[in-house]
PDB file of C-alpha atoms in Angstrom:
ATOM      1  CA  MET A   1       0.000   0.000   0.000  1.00 55.00           C
ATOM      2  CA  LYS A   2       1.459   3.356  -1.038  1.00 53.00           C
ATOM      3  CA  GLY A   3      -1.123   5.847   0.172  1.00 47.00           C
ATOM      4  CA  LYS A   4      -3.586   5.473  -2.712  1.00 52.00           C
ATOM      5  CA  LYS A   5      -7.101   6.339  -1.635  1.00 51.00           C
ATOM      6  CA  ILE A   6      -9.122   3.138  -1.714  1.00 58.00           C
ATOM      7  CA  PRO A   7     -12.894   3.292  -1.234  1.00 65.00           C
ATOM      8  CA  ASN A   8     -14.351   1.464   1.759  1.00 82.00           C
ATOM      9  CA  LYS A   9     -11.100   1.424   3.716  1.00 92.00           C
ATOM     10  CA  LYS A  10     -12.082   2.792   7.117  1.00 95.00           C
ATOM     11  CA  ILE A  11     -10.700   2.897  10.644  1.00 95.00           C
ATOM     12  CA  TYR A  12     -12.760   3.696  13.742  1.00 94.00           C
ATOM     13  CA  LEU A  13     -10.856   5.019  16.754  1.00 91.00           C
ATOM     14  CA  ILE A  14     -12.345   4.470  20.188  1.00 87.00           C
ATOM     15  CA  ALA A  15     -10.902   5.730  23.463  1.00 79.00           C
ATOM     16  CA  PHE A  16     -12.227   3.385  26.102  1.00 76.00           C
ATOM     17  CA  ASN A  17     -11.669   2.941  29.814  1.00 68.00           C
ATOM     18  CA  GLY A  18     -14.635   0.852  30.867  1.00 66.00           C
ATOM     19  CA  ALA A  19     -14.882  -2.589  32.423  1.00 68.00           C
ATOM     20  CA  ASN A  20     -17.247  -4.414  30.052  1.00 75.00           C
ATOM     21  CA  LEU A  21     -19.359  -4.138  26.900  1.00 82.00           C
ATOM     22  CA  LEU A  22     -22.077  -2.231  28.732  1.00 78.00           C
ATOM     23  CA  ASP A  23     -19.684   0.709  29.001  1.00 76.00           C
ATOM     24  CA  PHE A  24     -19.568   1.089  25.194  1.00 83.00           C
ATOM     25  CA  THR A  25     -22.042   3.300  23.379  1.00 82.00           C
ATOM     26  CA  LEU A  26     -24.501   1.549  21.040  1.00 86.00           C
ATOM     27  CA  GLU A  27     -22.818   3.223  18.080  1.00 88.00           C
ATOM     28  CA  ALA A  28     -19.433   1.794  19.068  1.00 88.00           C
ATOM     29  CA  LEU A  29     -20.849  -1.698  19.602  1.00 90.00           C
ATOM     30  CA  ASN A  30     -22.528  -1.671  16.174  1.00 92.00           C
ATOM     31  CA  HIS A  31     -19.265  -0.732  14.486  1.00 93.00           C
ATOM     32  CA  ILE A  32     -17.323  -3.368  16.438  1.00 93.00           C
ATOM     33  CA  LYS A  33     -19.794  -6.059  15.366  1.00 93.00           C
ATOM     34  CA  SER A  34     -19.599  -5.046  11.693  1.00 94.00           C
ATOM     35  CA  SER A  35     -15.811  -4.627  11.570  1.00 95.00           C
ATOM     36  CA  ASP A  36     -13.347  -6.979   9.921  1.00 95.00           C
ATOM     37  CA  CYS A  37     -11.048  -6.901  12.935  1.00 95.00           C
ATOM     38  CA  ILE A  38     -10.435  -5.080  16.185  1.00 96.00           C
ATOM     39  CA  VAL A  39      -7.019  -4.059  17.493  1.00 96.00           C
ATOM     40  CA  PHE A  40      -6.287  -3.512  21.179  1.00 92.00           C
ATOM     41  CA  SER A  41      -3.714  -4.247  23.870  1.00 90.00           C
ATOM     42  CA  LYS A  42      -3.384  -7.494  25.815  1.00 88.00           C
ATOM     43  CA  LYS A  43      -3.461  -5.341  28.944  1.00 84.00           C
ATOM     44  CA  VAL A  44      -7.257  -5.205  28.793  1.00 85.00           C
ATOM     45  CA  ASN A  45      -8.934  -7.231  31.542  1.00 84.00           C
ATOM     46  CA  SER A  46      -9.705 -10.856  30.673  1.00 87.00           C
ATOM     47  CA  HIS A  47     -13.476 -10.461  31.101  1.00 88.00           C
ATOM     48  CA  LEU A  48     -13.725  -7.655  28.543  1.00 88.00           C
ATOM     49  CA  ARG A  49     -11.360  -9.518  26.233  1.00 88.00           C
ATOM     50  CA  LYS A  50     -13.703 -12.535  26.177  1.00 89.00           C
ATOM     51  CA  GLU A  51     -16.688 -10.263  25.522  1.00 91.00           C
ATOM     52  CA  LEU A  52     -14.955  -8.597  22.576  1.00 90.00           C
ATOM     53  CA  ILE A  53     -13.947 -11.963  21.119  1.00 90.00           C
ATOM     54  CA  SER A  54     -17.594 -13.043  21.269  1.00 91.00           C
ATOM     55  CA  ILE A  55     -18.824 -10.182  19.055  1.00 91.00           C
ATOM     56  CA  CYS A  56     -15.903  -9.467  16.731  1.00 88.00           C
ATOM     57  CA  PRO A  57     -14.815 -11.863  13.963  1.00 78.00           C
ATOM     58  CA  ARG A  58     -11.088 -11.266  14.465  1.00 91.00           C
ATOM     59  CA  ILE A  59      -9.001  -9.980  17.357  1.00 94.00           C
ATOM     60  CA  ILE A  60      -5.496  -8.614  16.819  1.00 95.00           C
ATOM     61  CA  TYR A  61      -3.341  -7.636  19.759  1.00 93.00           C
ATOM     62  CA  GLU A  62      -1.076  -4.607  19.539  1.00 92.00           C
ATOM     63  CA  GLU A  63       1.775  -6.558  21.121  1.00 91.00           C
ATOM     64  CA  ASP A  64       1.561  -9.221  18.379  1.00 92.00           C
ATOM     65  CA  ILE A  65       2.045  -6.775  15.511  1.00 92.00           C
ATOM     66  CA  VAL A  66       4.536  -4.486  17.265  1.00 89.00           C
ATOM     67  CA  PRO A  67       6.620  -6.271  19.929  1.00 80.00           C
ATOM     68  CA  ASN A  68       8.252  -3.940  22.464  1.00 74.00           C
ATOM     69  CA  ILE A  69       6.117  -1.020  21.322  1.00 65.00           C
ATOM     70  CA  LEU A  70       7.019   1.172  24.293  1.00 63.00           C
ATOM     71  CA  ASP A  71       5.688   4.681  23.664  1.00 64.00           C
ATOM     72  CA  ASN A  72       6.193   4.960  19.905  1.00 76.00           C
ATOM     73  CA  LYS A  73       2.595   5.130  18.749  1.00 83.00           C
ATOM     74  CA  LYS A  74       3.449   5.867  15.118  1.00 88.00           C
ATOM     75  CA  ILE A  75       5.086   2.451  14.735  1.00 91.00           C
ATOM     76  CA  LEU A  76       1.862   0.877  15.972  1.00 92.00           C
ATOM     77  CA  TRP A  77      -0.261   3.007  13.638  1.00 94.00           C
ATOM     78  CA  LEU A  78       1.905   1.992  10.691  1.00 94.00           C
ATOM     79  CA  ALA A  79       1.473  -1.679  11.608  1.00 94.00           C
ATOM     80  CA  ILE A  80      -2.305  -1.188  11.760  1.00 96.00           C
ATOM     81  CA  TYR A  81      -2.173   0.552   8.385  1.00 95.00           C
ATOM     82  CA  MET A  82      -0.554  -2.544   6.887  1.00 95.00           C
ATOM     83  CA  LEU A  83      -3.558  -4.595   8.072  1.00 96.00           C
ATOM     84  CA  PHE A  84      -5.631  -2.845   5.410  1.00 95.00           C
ATOM     85  CA  GLN A  85      -4.016  -5.148   2.863  1.00 93.00           C
ATOM     86  CA  ASP A  86      -6.448  -7.805   4.135  1.00 93.00           C
ATOM     87  CA  HIS A  87      -9.197  -5.773   5.825  1.00 94.00           C
ATOM     88  CA  ASN A  88     -11.559  -2.951   4.902  1.00 95.00           C
ATOM     89  CA  LYS A  89     -12.940  -1.892   8.284  1.00 96.00           C
ATOM     90  CA  ILE A  90     -10.737  -1.842  11.390  1.00 97.00           C
ATOM     91  CA  ILE A  91     -11.512  -0.813  14.964  1.00 96.00           C
ATOM     92  CA  HIS A  92      -8.651   0.446  17.133  1.00 94.00           C
ATOM     93  CA  LEU A  93      -9.376   0.541  20.863  1.00 90.00           C
ATOM     94  CA  ASN A  94      -7.180   2.848  22.885  1.00 84.00           C
ATOM     95  CA  PHE A  95      -7.605   2.141  26.582  1.00 76.00           C
ATOM     96  CA  GLU A  96      -6.934   5.621  27.867  1.00 65.00           C
ATOM     97  CA  GLU A  97      -9.078   8.588  28.794  1.00 56.00           C
ATOM     98  CA  SER A  98      -9.582  10.634  25.626  1.00 54.00           C
ATOM     99  CA  ILE A  99     -10.467  13.704  27.653  1.00 60.00           C
ATOM    100  CA  PHE A 100      -6.888  13.836  28.958  1.00 62.00           C
ATOM    101  CA  ASN A 101      -5.001  13.372  25.693  1.00 59.00           C
ATOM    102  CA  ASN A 102      -5.113  13.943  21.924  1.00 60.00           C
ATOM    103  CA  LEU A 103      -4.107  10.461  20.794  1.00 66.00           C
ATOM    104  CA  GLU A 104      -7.251   9.904  18.716  1.00 73.00           C
ATOM    105  CA  LEU A 105      -6.797  13.214  16.894  1.00 77.00           C
ATOM    106  CA  ASP A 106      -3.148  12.447  16.152  1.00 83.00           C
ATOM    107  CA  GLU A 107      -3.988   8.937  14.980  1.00 88.00           C
ATOM    108  CA  ALA A 108      -6.849  10.174  12.793  1.00 88.00           C
ATOM    109  CA  LEU A 109      -4.478  12.641  11.145  1.00 88.00           C
ATOM    110  CA  PHE A 110      -1.939   9.858  10.552  1.00 92.00           C
ATOM    111  CA  PHE A 111      -4.488   7.720   8.683  1.00 93.00           C
ATOM    112  CA  LYS A 112      -5.848  10.705   6.799  1.00 89.00           C
ATOM    113  CA  LYS A 113      -2.352  11.235   5.385  1.00 91.00           C
ATOM    114  CA  LYS A 114      -2.380   7.555   4.402  1.00 92.00           C
ATOM    115  CA  LYS A 115      -5.674   8.118   2.507  1.00 91.00           C
ATOM    116  CA  ILE A 116      -7.679   5.982   4.942  1.00 94.00           C
ATOM    117  CA  LYS A 117     -11.025   7.316   6.131  1.00 92.00           C
ATOM    118  CA  SER A 118     -10.875   7.705   9.910  1.00 91.00           C
ATOM    119  CA  PHE A 119     -13.647   8.245  12.438  1.00 90.00           C
ATOM    120  CA  ILE A 120     -13.414   9.043  16.150  1.00 85.00           C
ATOM    121  CA  LEU A 121     -16.264   7.529  18.136  1.00 83.00           C
ATOM    122  CA  ASN A 122     -17.390   9.265  21.304  1.00 68.00           C
ATOM    123  CA  GLN A 123     -17.240   7.192  24.449  1.00 67.00           C
ATOM    124  CA  THR A 124     -18.179   7.389  28.070  1.00 65.00           C
ATOM    125  CA  ILE A 125     -15.538   9.060  30.237  1.00 69.00           C
ATOM    126  CA  GLU A 126     -14.432   7.021  33.232  1.00 71.00           C
ATOM    127  CA  ILE A 127     -14.141   9.808  35.769  1.00 75.00           C
ATOM    128  CA  ILE A 128     -17.546  11.257  34.847  1.00 73.00           C
ATOM    129  CA  SER A 129     -19.130   7.803  35.071  1.00 72.00           C
ATOM    130  CA  ILE A 130     -17.608   7.379  38.542  1.00 75.00           C
ATOM    131  CA  ILE A 131     -18.887  10.789  39.650  1.00 74.00           C
ATOM    132  CA  ASN A 132     -22.360   9.973  38.340  1.00 72.00           C
ATOM    133  CA  ARG A 133     -22.437   6.642  40.215  1.00 71.00           C
ATOM    134  CA  LEU A 134     -21.454   8.479  43.396  1.00 71.00           C
ATOM    135  CA  ASN A 135     -24.308  10.955  42.817  1.00 68.00           C
ATOM    136  CA  LEU A 136     -21.902  13.882  42.904  1.00 70.00           C
ATOM    137  CA  PRO A 137     -22.640  16.999  40.842  1.00 67.00           C
ATOM    138  CA  LEU A 138     -19.942  17.749  38.288  1.00 66.00           C
ATOM    139  CA  THR A 139     -20.739  21.470  38.438  1.00 62.00           C
ATOM    140  CA  ASP A 140     -23.016  23.730  40.447  1.00 62.00           C
ATOM    141  CA  ARG A 141     -25.384  25.653  38.184  1.00 57.00           C
ATOM    142  CA  ARG A 142     -26.452  27.895  41.041  1.00 55.00           C
ATOM    143  CA  LYS A 143     -22.985  29.426  40.972  1.00 56.00           C
ATOM    144  CA  ASN A 144     -22.435  29.041  37.211  1.00 51.00           C
ATOM    145  CA  SER A 145     -19.421  26.940  38.151  1.00 61.00           C
ATOM    146  CA  SER A 146     -16.997  25.206  35.809  1.00 70.00           C
ATOM    147  CA  VAL A 147     -14.768  22.142  35.836  1.00 75.00           C
ATOM    148  CA  TYR A 148     -11.307  21.728  34.309  1.00 75.00           C
ATOM    149  CA  PHE A 149      -9.438  18.541  33.450  1.00 77.00           C
ATOM    150  CA  LEU A 150      -5.659  18.192  33.649  1.00 77.00           C
ATOM    151  CA  LYS A 151      -3.291  15.306  33.008  1.00 75.00           C
ATOM    152  CA  ALA A 152      -0.274  15.085  35.318  1.00 72.00           C
ATOM    153  CA  GLU A 153       2.653  13.674  33.370  1.00 65.00           C
ATOM    154  CA  THR A 154       6.421  13.985  33.234  1.00 55.00           C
ATOM    155  CA  GLY A 155       7.697  17.072  31.431  1.00 52.00           C
ATOM    156  CA  ILE A 156       4.605  19.166  32.152  1.00 55.00           C
ATOM    157  CA  ASN A 157       4.722  21.945  34.751  1.00 65.00           C
ATOM    158  CA  ILE A 158       1.538  20.776  36.435  1.00 67.00           C
ATOM    159  CA  ILE A 159       1.708  23.354  39.254  1.00 72.00           C
ATOM    160  CA  LYS A 160       1.898  26.201  36.766  1.00 68.00           C
ATOM    161  CA  SER A 161      -1.080  24.713  34.915  1.00 65.00           C
ATOM    162  CA  ILE A 162      -3.052  24.386  38.155  1.00 70.00           C
ATOM    163  CA  ASP A 163      -2.462  28.050  38.974  1.00 66.00           C
ATOM    164  CA  LYS A 164      -3.860  29.028  35.585  1.00 61.00           C
ATOM    165  CA  VAL A 165      -7.076  26.995  35.576  1.00 60.00           C
ATOM    166  CA  LEU A 166      -7.995  26.466  39.220  1.00 60.00           C
ATOM    167  CA  SER A 167     -11.506  27.854  39.719  1.00 60.00           C
ATOM    168  CA  GLU A 168     -14.515  25.954  41.070  1.00 69.00           C
ATOM    169  CA  LYS A 169     -13.463  22.361  40.418  1.00 78.00           C
ATOM    170  CA  LEU A 170     -10.379  20.693  38.981  1.00 82.00           C
ATOM    171  CA  ILE A 171      -9.977  17.013  38.079  1.00 84.00           C
ATOM    172  CA  ILE A 172      -6.421  15.757  37.615  1.00 84.00           C
ATOM    173  CA  TYR A 173      -5.586  12.427  35.986  1.00 83.00           C
ATOM    174  CA  ILE A 174      -2.453  11.058  37.662  1.00 81.00           C
ATOM    175  CA  GLN A 175       0.169   9.100  35.724  1.00 73.00           C
ATOM    176  CA  GLU A 176       3.392   9.640  37.643  1.00 71.00           C
ATOM    177  CA  ASN A 177       4.092   9.445  41.389  1.00 74.00           C
ATOM    178  CA  LYS A 178       6.586  12.272  40.998  1.00 76.00           C
ATOM    179  CA  GLU A 179       3.921  14.609  39.650  1.00 78.00           C
ATOM    180  CA  LEU A 180       1.437  13.560  42.329  1.00 82.00           C
ATOM    181  CA  GLU A 181       3.984  14.308  45.025  1.00 81.00           C
ATOM    182  CA  SER A 182       4.479  17.859  43.764  1.00 81.00           C
ATOM    183  CA  ILE A 183       0.696  18.390  43.586  1.00 83.00           C
ATOM    184  CA  LEU A 184       0.164  17.173  47.152  1.00 84.00           C
ATOM    185  CA  LYS A 185       2.938  19.451  48.408  1.00 83.00           C
ATOM    186  CA  TYR A 186       1.270  22.354  46.625  1.00 83.00           C
ATOM    187  CA  PHE A 187      -2.147  21.719  48.171  1.00 82.00           C
ATOM    188  CA  SER A 188      -0.799  20.981  51.643  1.00 82.00           C
ATOM    189  CA  LYS A 189      -0.189  24.737  51.884  1.00 81.00           C
ATOM    190  CA  LYS A 190      -3.624  25.626  50.511  1.00 80.00           C
ATOM    191  CA  ILE A 191      -5.785  22.992  52.174  1.00 80.00           C
ATOM    192  CA  ASP A 192      -7.760  25.651  54.105  1.00 82.00           C
ATOM    193  CA  PHE A 193      -9.109  27.006  50.821  1.00 81.00           C
ATOM    194  CA  PHE A 194      -9.873  23.776  48.962  1.00 82.00           C
ATOM    195  CA  ASP A 195     -11.486  20.405  49.485  1.00 83.00           C
ATOM    196  CA  VAL A 196      -9.260  17.661  48.061  1.00 85.00           C
ATOM    197  CA  PHE A 197     -10.547  14.194  47.192  1.00 86.00           C
ATOM    198  CA  PHE A 198      -9.007  11.202  45.460  1.00 86.00           C
ATOM    199  CA  ILE A 199     -10.083   8.058  43.646  1.00 85.00           C
ATOM    200  CA  SER A 200      -7.660   5.150  43.866  1.00 82.00           C
ATOM    201  CA  ASN A 201      -6.484   2.777  41.147  1.00 76.00           C
ATOM    202  CA  LYS A 202      -8.010  -0.181  42.962  1.00 74.00           C
ATOM    203  CA  SER A 203     -11.533   1.130  43.513  1.00 74.00           C
ATOM    204  CA  ASN A 204     -13.969   3.753  42.346  1.00 72.00           C
ATOM    205  CA  LYS A 205     -14.597   5.043  45.856  1.00 78.00           C
ATOM    206  CA  LEU A 206     -14.143   8.694  46.691  1.00 81.00           C
ATOM    207  CA  ALA A 207     -12.065   9.637  49.753  1.00 82.00           C
ATOM    208  CA  SER A 208     -11.178  13.023  51.148  1.00 83.00           C
ATOM    209  CA  ILE A 209      -7.663  14.241  51.946  1.00 82.00           C
ATOM    210  CA  ASN A 210      -6.760  16.601  54.770  1.00 81.00           C
ATOM    211  CA  LYS A 211      -3.362  18.080  55.628  1.00 80.00           C
ATOM    212  CA  GLU A 212      -2.545  15.197  57.989  1.00 83.00           C
ATOM    213  CA  LYS A 213      -3.318  12.678  55.246  1.00 80.00           C
ATOM    214  CA  ILE A 214      -1.143  14.572  52.757  1.00 81.00           C
ATOM    215  CA  ASP A 215       1.746  14.617  55.258  1.00 80.00           C
ATOM    216  CA  GLU A 216       1.251  10.887  55.764  1.00 79.00           C
ATOM    217  CA  PHE A 217       1.468  10.316  52.003  1.00 77.00           C
ATOM    218  CA  LEU A 218       4.578  12.471  51.619  1.00 76.00           C
ATOM    219  CA  LYS A 219       6.415  10.977  54.596  1.00 77.00           C
ATOM    220  CA  GLY A 220       5.638   7.388  53.652  1.00 69.00           C
ATOM    221  CA  PRO A 221       8.591   4.958  53.454  1.00 62.00           C
ATOM    222  CA  ASN A 222       8.406   4.408  49.682  1.00 58.00           C
ATOM    223  CA  LYS A 223       6.126   7.262  48.563  1.00 57.00           C
ATOM    224  CA  THR A 224       4.204   4.909  46.295  1.00 61.00           C
ATOM    225  CA  PHE A 225       0.765   6.412  45.819  1.00 68.00           C
ATOM    226  CA  ASN A 226      -2.273   4.509  44.705  1.00 79.00           C
ATOM    227  CA  ILE A 227      -4.180   7.509  43.343  1.00 83.00           C
ATOM    228  CA  LYS A 228      -5.659   7.713  39.860  1.00 83.00           C
ATOM    229  CA  TYR A 229      -7.680  10.936  40.068  1.00 86.00           C
ATOM    230  CA  LEU A 230      -7.504  13.994  42.251  1.00 85.00           C
ATOM    231  CA  ILE A 231     -10.613  16.163  42.561  1.00 85.00           C
ATOM    232  CA  ILE A 232     -10.026  19.656  43.921  1.00 84.00           C
ATOM    233  CA  GLU A 233     -12.917  21.924  44.773  1.00 82.00           C
ATOM    234  CA  ARG A 234     -12.846  25.466  46.096  1.00 78.00           C
ATOM    235  CA  LYS A 235     -14.515  25.794  49.519  1.00 76.00           C
TER     236      LYS A 235
END
């Protein structure tokens, strides 16, 4: 394949962070069922993997087409592109929160340059689903409040970003312990002005953090945090 535009060659990009098929939208499920193959990582939980195998004619694992992929997404996208030699409609599942990154946009642009029609399918957002299940309001319309989303990752000055966007509510997706440590240090000095909550990697339960709890985290023997989301709300 040399980039010639071929009719009926399509890729559907889905950012997904749910636990089972019920967390997909109906639109996504219909496209998965009618696809020639679906590509996703072996890291997905075994229950969801079995469910996907039951509705899709062919499963292809990212690790099987690009061993030792690490963080080079373009190598993976190129390998998926080569699958169009045998397939017309491919689904690529990316098990990350789309609201915190632009992977789907970058991937769509990659395939557009390769003359493949690409579509980004909207999905449920994990953190919003968790908040809904906990019956917590995302915003307060009485105060015309707003919510901002940030992704804490290496190389990003997260504290500077927090200072710029912190208003009524801020939700931070945590990827690195180092970044989380700097955030907790920042809020330990401002805890009188904000309510700080966290959701762990192991459960979808919400827990509050006070200054004593922050100090306990920071003074821990190995400083290994089990926090996936921080929710900060102005008092």
